[in-house]
PDB file of C-alpha atoms in Angstrom:
ATOM      1  CA  MET A  22       4.856  83.330  18.381  1.00 87.00           C
ATOM      2  CA  ARG A  23       2.155  86.022  18.271  1.00 91.00           C
ATOM      3  CA  ARG A  24      -0.111  87.200  20.912  1.00 92.00           C
ATOM      4  CA  TYR A  25      -3.968  87.353  20.088  1.00 94.00           C
ATOM      5  CA  GLU A  26      -7.128  88.241  21.852  1.00 95.00           C
ATOM      6  CA  THR A  27     -10.465  86.684  20.879  1.00 95.00           C
ATOM      7  CA  VAL A  28     -13.897  87.803  22.048  1.00 96.00           C
ATOM      8  CA  PHE A  29     -16.679  85.424  21.319  1.00 96.00           C
ATOM      9  CA  VAL A  30     -20.457  85.180  22.014  1.00 96.00           C
ATOM     10  CA  VAL A  31     -22.250  82.111  22.760  1.00 95.00           C
ATOM     11  CA  ARG A  32     -25.972  81.459  22.453  1.00 95.00           C
ATOM     12  CA  PRO A  33     -27.858  82.640  25.557  1.00 93.00           C
ATOM     13  CA  ASP A  34     -30.267  79.692  25.621  1.00 93.00           C
ATOM     14  CA  LEU A  35     -27.677  77.088  26.323  1.00 92.00           C
ATOM     15  CA  GLY A  36     -27.465  75.758  29.829  1.00 89.00           C
ATOM     16  CA  GLU A  37     -24.535  76.641  32.073  1.00 91.00           C
ATOM     17  CA  THR A  38     -22.734  73.309  31.375  1.00 92.00           C
ATOM     18  CA  GLU A  39     -23.113  73.636  27.635  1.00 94.00           C
ATOM     19  CA  THR A  40     -21.732  77.096  27.610  1.00 93.00           C
ATOM     20  CA  LYS A  41     -18.797  76.193  29.588  1.00 93.00           C
ATOM     21  CA  GLU A  42     -18.347  73.166  27.295  1.00 94.00           C
ATOM     22  CA  VAL A  43     -18.109  75.374  24.331  1.00 94.00           C
ATOM     23  CA  ALA A  44     -15.528  77.583  25.999  1.00 93.00           C
ATOM     24  CA  HIS A  45     -13.557  74.369  27.145  1.00 94.00           C
ATOM     25  CA  ARG A  46     -13.433  72.999  23.567  1.00 94.00           C
ATOM     26  CA  LEU A  47     -12.062  76.322  22.262  1.00 94.00           C
ATOM     27  CA  GLU A  48      -9.410  76.154  25.142  1.00 93.00           C
ATOM     28  CA  ASN A  49      -8.543  72.699  23.813  1.00 93.00           C
ATOM     29  CA  VAL A  50      -8.229  73.968  20.260  1.00 93.00           C
ATOM     30  CA  VAL A  51      -5.536  76.535  21.610  1.00 92.00           C
ATOM     31  CA  ALA A  52      -3.698  73.714  23.515  1.00 92.00           C
ATOM     32  CA  LYS A  53      -3.874  71.419  20.570  1.00 93.00           C
ATOM     33  CA  GLU A  54      -2.362  73.949  18.206  1.00 91.00           C
ATOM     34  CA  GLU A  55       0.698  74.684  20.649  1.00 90.00           C
ATOM     35  CA  GLY A  56      -0.830  77.763  22.000  1.00 90.00           C
ATOM     36  CA  THR A  57      -0.580  79.114  25.560  1.00 89.00           C
ATOM     37  CA  MET A  58      -3.661  80.639  27.204  1.00 90.00           C
ATOM     38  CA  VAL A  59      -2.613  83.948  29.031  1.00 88.00           C
ATOM     39  CA  LYS A  60      -6.004  84.977  30.291  1.00 88.00           C
ATOM     40  CA  LYS A  61      -9.662  83.710  29.997  1.00 91.00           C
ATOM     41  CA  GLU A  62     -12.556  85.920  31.124  1.00 91.00           C
ATOM     42  CA  GLU A  63     -16.248  85.152  31.321  1.00 92.00           C
ATOM     43  CA  TRP A  64     -18.223  88.357  30.910  1.00 93.00           C
ATOM     44  CA  GLY A  65     -21.644  86.746  31.181  1.00 92.00           C
ATOM     45  CA  ILE A  66     -24.858  87.486  29.487  1.00 94.00           C
ATOM     46  CA  ARG A  67     -24.999  90.938  27.830  1.00 95.00           C
ATOM     47  CA  LYS A  68     -27.334  92.620  25.506  1.00 95.00           C
ATOM     48  CA  LEU A  69     -26.089  92.543  21.814  1.00 93.00           C
ATOM     49  CA  ALA A  70     -26.165  95.676  19.765  1.00 93.00           C
ATOM     50  CA  TYR A  71     -28.381  93.943  17.287  1.00 93.00           C
ATOM     51  CA  ASP A  72     -30.208  90.703  16.997  1.00 93.00           C
ATOM     52  CA  VAL A  73     -28.086  87.782  15.765  1.00 92.00           C
ATOM     53  CA  ASN A  74     -29.949  84.616  14.713  1.00 91.00           C
ATOM     54  CA  HIS A  75     -33.010  86.055  16.522  1.00 92.00           C
ATOM     55  CA  PHE A  76     -31.052  86.509  19.798  1.00 94.00           C
ATOM     56  CA  SER A  77     -30.847  89.742  21.394  1.00 94.00           C
ATOM     57  CA  LYS A  78     -28.477  88.649  24.169  1.00 95.00           C
ATOM     58  CA  GLY A  79     -25.411  86.506  24.366  1.00 95.00           C
ATOM     59  CA  TYR A  80     -22.838  85.027  26.680  1.00 95.00           C
ATOM     60  CA  TYR A  81     -19.623  86.741  26.141  1.00 96.00           C
ATOM     61  CA  PHE A  82     -16.028  85.330  26.645  1.00 96.00           C
ATOM     62  CA  LEU A  83     -12.557  86.705  26.195  1.00 95.00           C
ATOM     63  CA  PHE A  84      -9.479  84.632  25.444  1.00 94.00           C
ATOM     64  CA  ASP A  85      -5.971  86.187  25.471  1.00 92.00           C
ATOM     65  CA  TYR A  86      -3.546  83.666  24.152  1.00 93.00           C
ATOM     66  CA  VAL A  87      -0.121  83.223  22.509  1.00 92.00           C
ATOM     67  CA  GLY A  88       0.483  80.884  19.472  1.00 91.00           C
ATOM     68  CA  PRO A  89       1.520  80.446  15.971  1.00 92.00           C
ATOM     69  CA  ALA A  90      -0.615  81.994  13.161  1.00 88.00           C
ATOM     70  CA  ARG A  91      -2.294  78.672  12.303  1.00 92.00           C
ATOM     71  CA  LEU A  92      -3.803  78.646  15.667  1.00 92.00           C
ATOM     72  CA  THR A  93      -6.254  81.553  14.941  1.00 92.00           C
ATOM     73  CA  ASN A  94      -7.189  79.963  11.714  1.00 93.00           C
ATOM     74  CA  GLU A  95      -8.089  76.763  13.480  1.00 93.00           C
ATOM     75  CA  LEU A  96      -9.833  78.601  16.296  1.00 93.00           C
ATOM     76  CA  GLU A  97     -11.950  80.680  13.852  1.00 94.00           C
ATOM     77  CA  ARG A  98     -12.777  77.603  11.702  1.00 94.00           C
ATOM     78  CA  TYR A  99     -14.157  75.975  14.730  1.00 94.00           C
ATOM     79  CA  MET A 100     -16.226  78.937  15.721  1.00 94.00           C
ATOM     80  CA  LYS A 101     -17.728  79.266  12.140  1.00 95.00           C
ATOM     81  CA  ILE A 102     -18.705  75.605  12.239  1.00 94.00           C
ATOM     82  CA  SER A 103     -20.269  75.716  15.741  1.00 92.00           C
ATOM     83  CA  GLU A 104     -23.930  76.646  15.939  1.00 93.00           C
ATOM     84  CA  ASN A 105     -23.580  77.736  19.498  1.00 94.00           C
ATOM     85  CA  VAL A 106     -21.107  80.585  18.710  1.00 95.00           C
ATOM     86  CA  LEU A 107     -23.033  83.503  17.479  1.00 95.00           C
ATOM     87  CA  LYS A 108     -20.203  86.050  16.775  1.00 95.00           C
ATOM     88  CA  PHE A 109     -16.451  86.349  17.284  1.00 96.00           C
ATOM     89  CA  LEU A 110     -13.605  88.729  16.746  1.00 96.00           C
ATOM     90  CA  THR A 111      -9.927  88.111  16.988  1.00 95.00           C
ATOM     91  CA  VAL A 112      -7.290  90.781  17.251  1.00 96.00           C
ATOM     92  CA  LYS A 113      -3.572  90.477  17.060  1.00 94.00           C
ATOM     93  CA  LYS A 114      -1.964  92.205  19.892  1.00 91.00           C
ATOM     94  CA  ALA A 115       1.714  91.479  19.195  1.00 90.00           C
ATOM     95  CA  ASP A 116       4.014  89.981  16.463  1.00 89.00           C
ATOM     96  CA  HIS A 117       6.613  88.667  18.816  1.00 87.00           C
ATOM     97  CA  VAL A 118       6.344  87.924  22.482  1.00 83.00           C
ATOM     98  CA  ASP A 119       8.684  87.137  25.141  1.00 84.00           C
ATOM     99  CA  MET A 120       7.447  83.831  26.800  1.00 83.00           C
ATOM    100  CA  GLU A 121       9.003  84.703  30.205  1.00 84.00           C
ATOM    101  CA  ALA A 122       7.129  87.952  30.333  1.00 84.00           C
ATOM    102  CA  ILE A 123       3.959  85.988  29.296  1.00 82.00           C
ATOM    103  CA  GLN A 124       4.580  83.377  32.097  1.00 84.00           C
ATOM    104  CA  LYS A 125       5.058  86.275  34.627  1.00 86.00           C
ATOM    105  CA  GLU A 126       1.790  87.775  33.377  1.00 83.00           C
ATOM    106  CA  ARG A 127      -0.064  84.634  33.876  1.00 82.00           C
ATOM    107  CA  GLU A 128       1.386  84.322  37.397  1.00 86.00           C
ATOM    108  CA  GLU A 129       0.258  87.896  38.042  1.00 86.00           C
ATOM    109  CA  GLU A 130      -3.160  87.303  36.887  1.00 83.00           C
ATOM    110  CA  GLU A 131      -3.622  84.219  39.089  1.00 83.00           C
ATOM    111  CA  ASN A 132      -2.377  86.120  42.089  1.00 85.00           C
ATOM    112  CA  ARG A 133      -4.891  88.886  41.266  1.00 85.00           C
ATOM    113  CA  ARG A 134      -7.825  86.377  40.959  1.00 83.00           C
ATOM    114  CA  GLU A 135      -6.660  84.813  44.296  1.00 86.00           C
ATOM    115  CA  GLU A 136      -6.645  88.079  46.051  1.00 86.00           C
ATOM    116  CA  ALA A 137     -10.142  89.012  44.617  1.00 83.00           C
ATOM    117  CA  ARG A 138     -11.447  85.639  46.049  1.00 82.00           C
ATOM    118  CA  ARG A 139      -9.874  86.451  49.456  1.00 83.00           C
ATOM    119  CA  LEU A 140     -11.434  89.804  49.492  1.00 82.00           C
ATOM    120  CA  ALA A 141     -14.874  88.460  48.566  1.00 81.00           C
ATOM    121  CA  ALA A 142     -14.564  85.952  51.466  1.00 80.00           C
ATOM    122  CA  LEU A 143     -13.727  88.873  53.810  1.00 80.00           C
ATOM    123  CA  ARG A 144     -16.826  90.833  52.489  1.00 77.00           C
ATOM    124  CA  ALA A 145     -19.267  87.846  53.210  1.00 64.00           C
ATOM    125  CA  THR A 146     -22.505  88.568  54.937  1.00 58.00           C
ATOM    126  CA  PRO A 147     -22.953  87.653  58.666  1.00 55.00           C
ATOM    127  CA  GLU A 148     -24.849  84.537  57.759  1.00 59.00           C
ATOM    128  CA  GLN A 149     -21.865  83.283  55.694  1.00 54.00           C
ATOM    129  CA  VAL A 150     -19.274  84.293  58.245  1.00 53.00           C
ATOM    130  CA  GLY A 151     -21.114  83.153  61.314  1.00 56.00           C
ATOM    131  CA  GLN A 152     -21.866  84.443  64.709  1.00 59.00           C
ATOM    132  CA  GLU A 153     -18.327  84.144  65.824  1.00 59.00           C
ATOM    133  CA  ALA A 154     -17.142  87.094  63.572  1.00 59.00           C
ATOM    134  CA  ILE A 155     -20.024  89.232  64.958  1.00 61.00           C
ATOM    135  CA  GLU A 156     -19.042  88.518  68.434  1.00 66.00           C
ATOM    136  CA  LYS A 157     -15.398  89.435  67.719  1.00 65.00           C
ATOM    137  CA  GLU A 158     -16.533  92.798  66.072  1.00 65.00           C
ATOM    138  CA  ASP A 159     -18.845  93.441  69.131  1.00 66.00           C
ATOM    139  CA  ALA A 160     -16.067  92.751  71.542  1.00 69.00           C
ATOM    140  CA  SER A 161     -13.526  94.987  69.640  1.00 69.00           C
ATOM    141  CA  LEU A 162     -16.191  97.795  69.559  1.00 69.00           C
ATOM    142  CA  ALA A 163     -16.688  97.403  73.372  1.00 70.00           C
ATOM    143  CA  GLU A 164     -12.950  97.570  73.967  1.00 75.00           C
ATOM    144  CA  GLU A 165     -12.775 100.849  71.928  1.00 71.00           C
ATOM    145  CA  GLU A 166     -15.569 102.394  73.825  1.00 74.00           C
ATOM    146  CA  GLU A 167     -13.886 101.462  77.147  1.00 75.00           C
ATOM    147  CA  GLU A 168     -10.648 103.054  76.089  1.00 73.00           C
ATOM    148  CA  GLU A 169     -12.449 106.203  75.104  1.00 71.00           C
ATOM    149  CA  GLU A 170     -14.204 106.318  78.371  1.00 73.00           C
ATOM    150  CA  GLU A 171     -10.882 105.948  80.235  1.00 72.00           C
ATOM    151  CA  GLU A 172      -9.270 108.621  78.324  1.00 69.00           C
ATOM    152  CA  GLU A 173     -12.289 111.052  79.059  1.00 69.00           C
ATOM    153  CA  GLU A 174     -12.015 110.278  82.819  1.00 68.00           C
ATOM    154  CA  GLY A 175      -8.221 110.922  82.825  1.00 64.00           C
ATOM    155  CA  THR A 176      -8.863 114.268  80.988  1.00 56.00           C
ATOM    156  CA  HIS A 177     -11.424 115.210  83.658  1.00 56.00           C
ATOM    157  CA  GLU A 178      -9.136 114.402  86.541  1.00 59.00           C
ATOM    158  CA  ARG A 179      -6.332 116.255  85.025  1.00 58.00           C
ATOM    159  CA  GLU A 180      -8.507 119.385  84.544  1.00 59.00           C
ATOM    160  CA  GLU A 181      -9.673 119.108  88.208  1.00 59.00           C
ATOM    161  CA  GLU A 182      -5.970 118.899  89.445  1.00 60.00           C
ATOM    162  CA  THR A 183      -5.120 121.922  87.241  1.00 58.00           C
ATOM    163  CA  SER A 184      -8.000 123.986  88.722  1.00 57.00           C
ATOM    164  CA  LEU A 185      -6.995 123.091  92.196  1.00 57.00           C
ATOM    165  CA  GLU A 186      -3.287 124.046  91.643  1.00 59.00           C
ATOM    166  CA  GLU A 187      -4.534 127.490  90.249  1.00 60.00           C
ATOM    167  CA  ASP A 188      -6.750 127.971  93.215  1.00 59.00           C
ATOM    168  CA  GLU A 189      -3.804 127.275  95.771  1.00 59.00           C
ATOM    169  CA  GLU A 190      -1.610 129.654  93.682  1.00 58.00           C
ATOM    170  CA  GLY A 191      -4.265 132.343  93.983  1.00 58.00           C
ATOM    171  CA  ASP A 192      -4.406 131.805  97.660  1.00 56.00           C
ATOM    172  CA  GLU A 193      -0.742 132.254  98.087  1.00 56.00           C
ATOM    173  CA  ASP A 194      -0.857 135.339  96.020  1.00 54.00           C
ATOM    174  CA  GLU A 195      -3.310 136.874  98.466  1.00 55.00           C
ATOM    175  CA  SER A 196      -1.192 136.314 101.481  1.00 50.00           C
TER     176      SER A 196
END
């Protein structure tokens, strides 16, 4: 089994469902030809370096997959036939791959995506999170302010005690 990476550009005038359908069909080609998808990324609409079929922009995808050599032949054949794919480029990343390492990489990629989703949820706007989160934040800020005030009062009391002790010592010295 070999490892490949294919970047392809889909026409920007297609709807979201049609664009996703093109990518889904290509994923099916990978599966049908006994390949394993390692990673799939949607890069979105980007400007092309030059016009292709009168388009200056395209919707970019990246597929990272493992499979036999015939897999790339079939995948590229499909992309050449499809009017919705403007350009594509396939690169062989490795001649021989360890499928256990690939499976581990797939799991790590999924964990990374899950962590990104979780962090995005934490960074949500107040409207998304709701009033409850705002109230919790306000309460924690109020508690911090109270603690700071108590520390300052304690510091002032200790300073007063120290100055009283110094005065008493000074009175004893005079006697």
